[in-house]
Amino acid sequence: MINNSNLSHILNLNVNCENPGERLPVPCVDKNLPEVLFITSYPPRECGIATYSNDLISTLKSKFDHSFKINICALESESELHNYIHEVKYILNTDHPDEFQSLANTINDDPNCKILLIQHEFGFFAKAEEEFYQFLKTITKPIVIVFHTVLPGPDETLKIKVQQLAGIAKYVIVMTRNSGRILIHEYEVPKAKIVKIAHGTHLVPHLDKEILKVKYHLSGRKVLSTFGLLNSGKSIETTLEALPEIVKNHPEVLFLIIGKTHPSVIKHEGEDYREKLQKMVETLELQHYVQFINNFLPTQELLEYLQLTDIYLFTSKDPNQAVSGTFSYAISCGCPIISTPIPHAVEVLKKDGGIIFDFGNSKQLAEATVNLLNDVNLRQNISSNGLHRMASTAWENTAIGHAALFEKIGKGEISLRYNIPPLNLDHIKKMTTDFGIIQFSTINHPDLNSGYTLDDNARALIALCQHYELTKAEEDLKYIKIYFNFIKYCQQDDGVFVNYIDKEKNITDQNNSDNLADANGRAIWALGYMTHLATVLPKALVADAELTLQRALNGVHEIHSTRAMAFAIKGLYFNNKKQKIKQNILLIKTLADRLVQMYRHEADENWLWFESYLTYANSILPEALLCAWLATDEPVYKETAKASFDFLLSKIFRNNKIKVISNKTWLHKSDELIPLAIGGEQPIDVAYTILALNKFYKTFGEAGYRRKLNTSFNWFLGSNHLNQIIYNPCTGGCYDGLEENYVNLNQGAESTISYLMARLTVAQFLIKESRKKRQREHYLKSVKRAQIAKTVSAL
C-alpha cells in the first residue's frame, strides 16, 4: 500500500538529481516496526561492501521505511576501528571472539528484531571462523546471507564451510546467475534457498559529456577511465602497457585512474603499487596521457566522472571475481566497457553489451580501445545496450528485491508500504520548448526530431493545471501558457484540431492519414479542465480558454469514436462545474447516450463492456459516464458506469497487482479465457485507471476502490510483474513501457505526463483523506467534550 503518513513529503517538490546518491528521508512514525538487522562493514570504513551496504540501506529507507526498520551492526577489527553515526546500533569486533556470543544473546532477546541479513566475505571472519559459525547457530531469528564472493572449483574444506553457512541460512543472496549456478552445482546448495538480487547501481541524469568535461577541465580529451580502491588485483599496468599504441592512434586520449589505495593494502604494503604505476608512466613517457585522482570520491563526483568517460576499462586479473560494483556503476552511467572475462562481465557484456579481452593482454586491449574510439556509432550502441541491460539493477530495484524477500520471510509481520516520491517536474520542463512539449525522448534526452503532438500538450496542460491548483507555483503559469498556446496553434478555422506538428512548427502529412478524433477529444478535456479553474488561474487566460473551447464544441456532436466521446464528456463536465450551461448538458447527454447505446449493444451476462474488446484507455469510458451522471443526474449513466468499471477492474487486477491490457494484443470477448499477454503495459493506462478510481471512490466511498488506487500507483514504484520501477526518481521521467522481460527506458512525454497526472491525483486524494481524518478526530473530540460536560452537569 501507499504510505500517506507524511503530507509534507507528499507535497515535497524537489528530489536531489544533482546527487543521485543522496536520498530524501521520510520520518518514520511507527517506532514499533519490525526490524531487520544488517551485519556488515559500514562507512566510514572504506571498502566495497561498506559502500554497497550504505547504498542499499539508504535506498531501502527511501522506499520502505514505513514497512520495516533497519538497524546496523558494523563489522570491524583492531586494524579497522571507526567512529560511526547514530544509525549503527551494534559494533562487532571480529578480533574479539567473546563478542559473538554476547551479540547473539542481545539479538535473540530483542522482540522487534525479525530478520538478520549478513553481508559475507570470508575475510571478515578469518580470525574467528568457529565463533562466527557458533554465532549463526545460536541465533533464533531467520538469517539471510549475501555471498559477495562465490569461488568455483572449491576444495572440500571450502565446500563444507559454505554448506554450513547455507544450511543455517533461510535464504542465500547472490548477485549473478553464474554465482547461483556454482552454488547449486559445485557446493550442492539447494536451489530453493538461492535468491538472485543484482548489485545495485545509481540512477543518473545522463548529463552532457562535453559540459562535464568543461567542468573537470578535460575539454578536447577522449577520456578512458577506471576506478576503485587501488590494489594490484586491478592490474592497471595492463592499460598502461596498452596506452602507447592507443596514444599513437589517438593523441587526444587521457586515462584517469580514480581512487585512493585500499586501506588494507596501505597497512601491509604502503603505496608500493601506486608508486610502481607512477614509475611506469614516467618510463613510458605517458605523463600527458595519465592522471591519478588519489581520492575516495563522493558519489556525485564519481558518477560525473563516469558520465564524461568515453570508454571504461576494467582490467581485473582475478578470473573468479564474482561481481564488481565498479563495473556495474560504469555501465549504468552509459560507459562503453572493455573488460577482462570475469564471470560478471561475461554475463553482462554478451550480445553487443561490451568488449571482452583476455587477462593481462595489453595488445588486445589496445586494439579494442582504438577500434572503439574510431567508431562513435559502436560506442553509442554499446552504451545503449548496456544501459538497458543494467536497468533492472538500479538501487531502487535491488531494494525492492530485498524488501520482497523480507516480506516473504516476515510471514505477515512485514507488509510493504511504498513511500511516495517527491513531486519532480524536471523532466517535463526539460522536454518543453517555448513552443510545446516534445513527443519522444531517447532515455532522458528530448528527441526534437520527433516533433510535437496535440495529445501530449493537452495532457501536459491538465497536469500543470493540477500542479498549479495544488501548489500555486508561479512558474507553472509559464508552462500552462505554452501548452495552451500549442493547443490554439493546432486549432483550425472550423474549430477542429490537428494533432502532429514537426520541429519546424509545420503541420505534418500524418494528420491526413491518422484518425484525429481522440486528439480532438483530449483537447476538449484539457480546455474544460482549464476553464473550471476560473478562481485559480488568471482571468484573461481562462477567458481565452473558454473561447477556444466553444469553437471546438461546434462540431462535437459529430464525434462517434468511443474514447473521443469520453474525453469530450470529461471536458464538458469540468467546464460545467464552473457554470451550469444548458448547451453543455445537452452535449453531455448526446455523447453519454451514445456510450450507453454501445454498452447495451455489446454487453451480456459475462461481458459488461461498450465494445467487443478491451483496448487502450479503457478506464476513461466508465469514468466519463460517471461524470455524465454527476452533471445530469440520469440514473442510467451511473448504473452503466459502475457495472462497466467493476467489470474492467475484474480483468486488470490479479494477486494484489494491476496488469493493464497489453498493447501487444487486446483482450477480445471471444478470447476471455485466454491468459492476458505479458508486457505491453503503458503508463498512460495505469494513470487513467488511477484517475477513474479516484472519481469512483469519491462518489461511492467503497474501500475496494481506495485499495486499488494504492495498488495502481505502486505499479509505477515497482509493484509489477518485473518488480522494477517505472518512474525514475532521479530524472523525474517515467519509462515508456513495461514489457515481458524488460522496461523501456525512454522517457517520452506521454509516459512522463501520465505519471505526473497519477502522482498529483494521489496527492489530492491523500490530502482530502487527511482533511476528513482531522475532521473526524475534531468531531469525536467535540462529542467527548460534550459527554464530559453532560456528566459534570449531572453531578
Coordinates of C-alpha atoms in Angstrom, one line a residue, residues 461 484 487-488 491 523-524 526-532 537-552 575 578:
L461 CA -1.9 21.3 -19.8
F484 CA -2.4 26.2 -24.1
I487 CA -3.5 23.8 -28.5
K488 CA -4.6 27.1 -30.1
Q491 CA -7.0 24.6 -33.9
A523 CA -8.1 18.9 -26.4
I524 CA -11.7 19.4 -25.2
A526 CA -7.9 19.9 -21.4
L527 CA -9.7 23.1 -22.2
G528 CA -12.6 22.1 -20.0
Y529 CA -10.3 21.3 -17.1
M530 CA -8.5 24.6 -17.5
T531 CA -11.7 26.6 -17.5
H532 CA -13.0 25.0 -14.4
L537 CA -5.9 30.8 -13.0
P538 CA -5.6 34.4 -14.4
K539 CA -8.9 35.6 -15.6
A540 CA -7.7 36.5 -19.1
L541 CA -6.2 33.1 -19.6
V542 CA -9.4 31.3 -18.6
A543 CA -11.5 33.6 -20.8
D544 CA -9.2 32.8 -23.8
A545 CA -9.6 29.1 -23.0
E546 CA -13.3 29.4 -22.9
L547 CA -13.4 30.9 -26.3
T548 CA -11.1 28.2 -27.7
L549 CA -13.3 25.5 -26.1
Q550 CA -16.5 27.0 -27.6
R551 CA -15.0 27.0 -31.0
A552 CA -14.1 23.3 -30.5
N575 CA -16.5 23.2 -17.9
K578 CA -17.7 26.4 -13.3

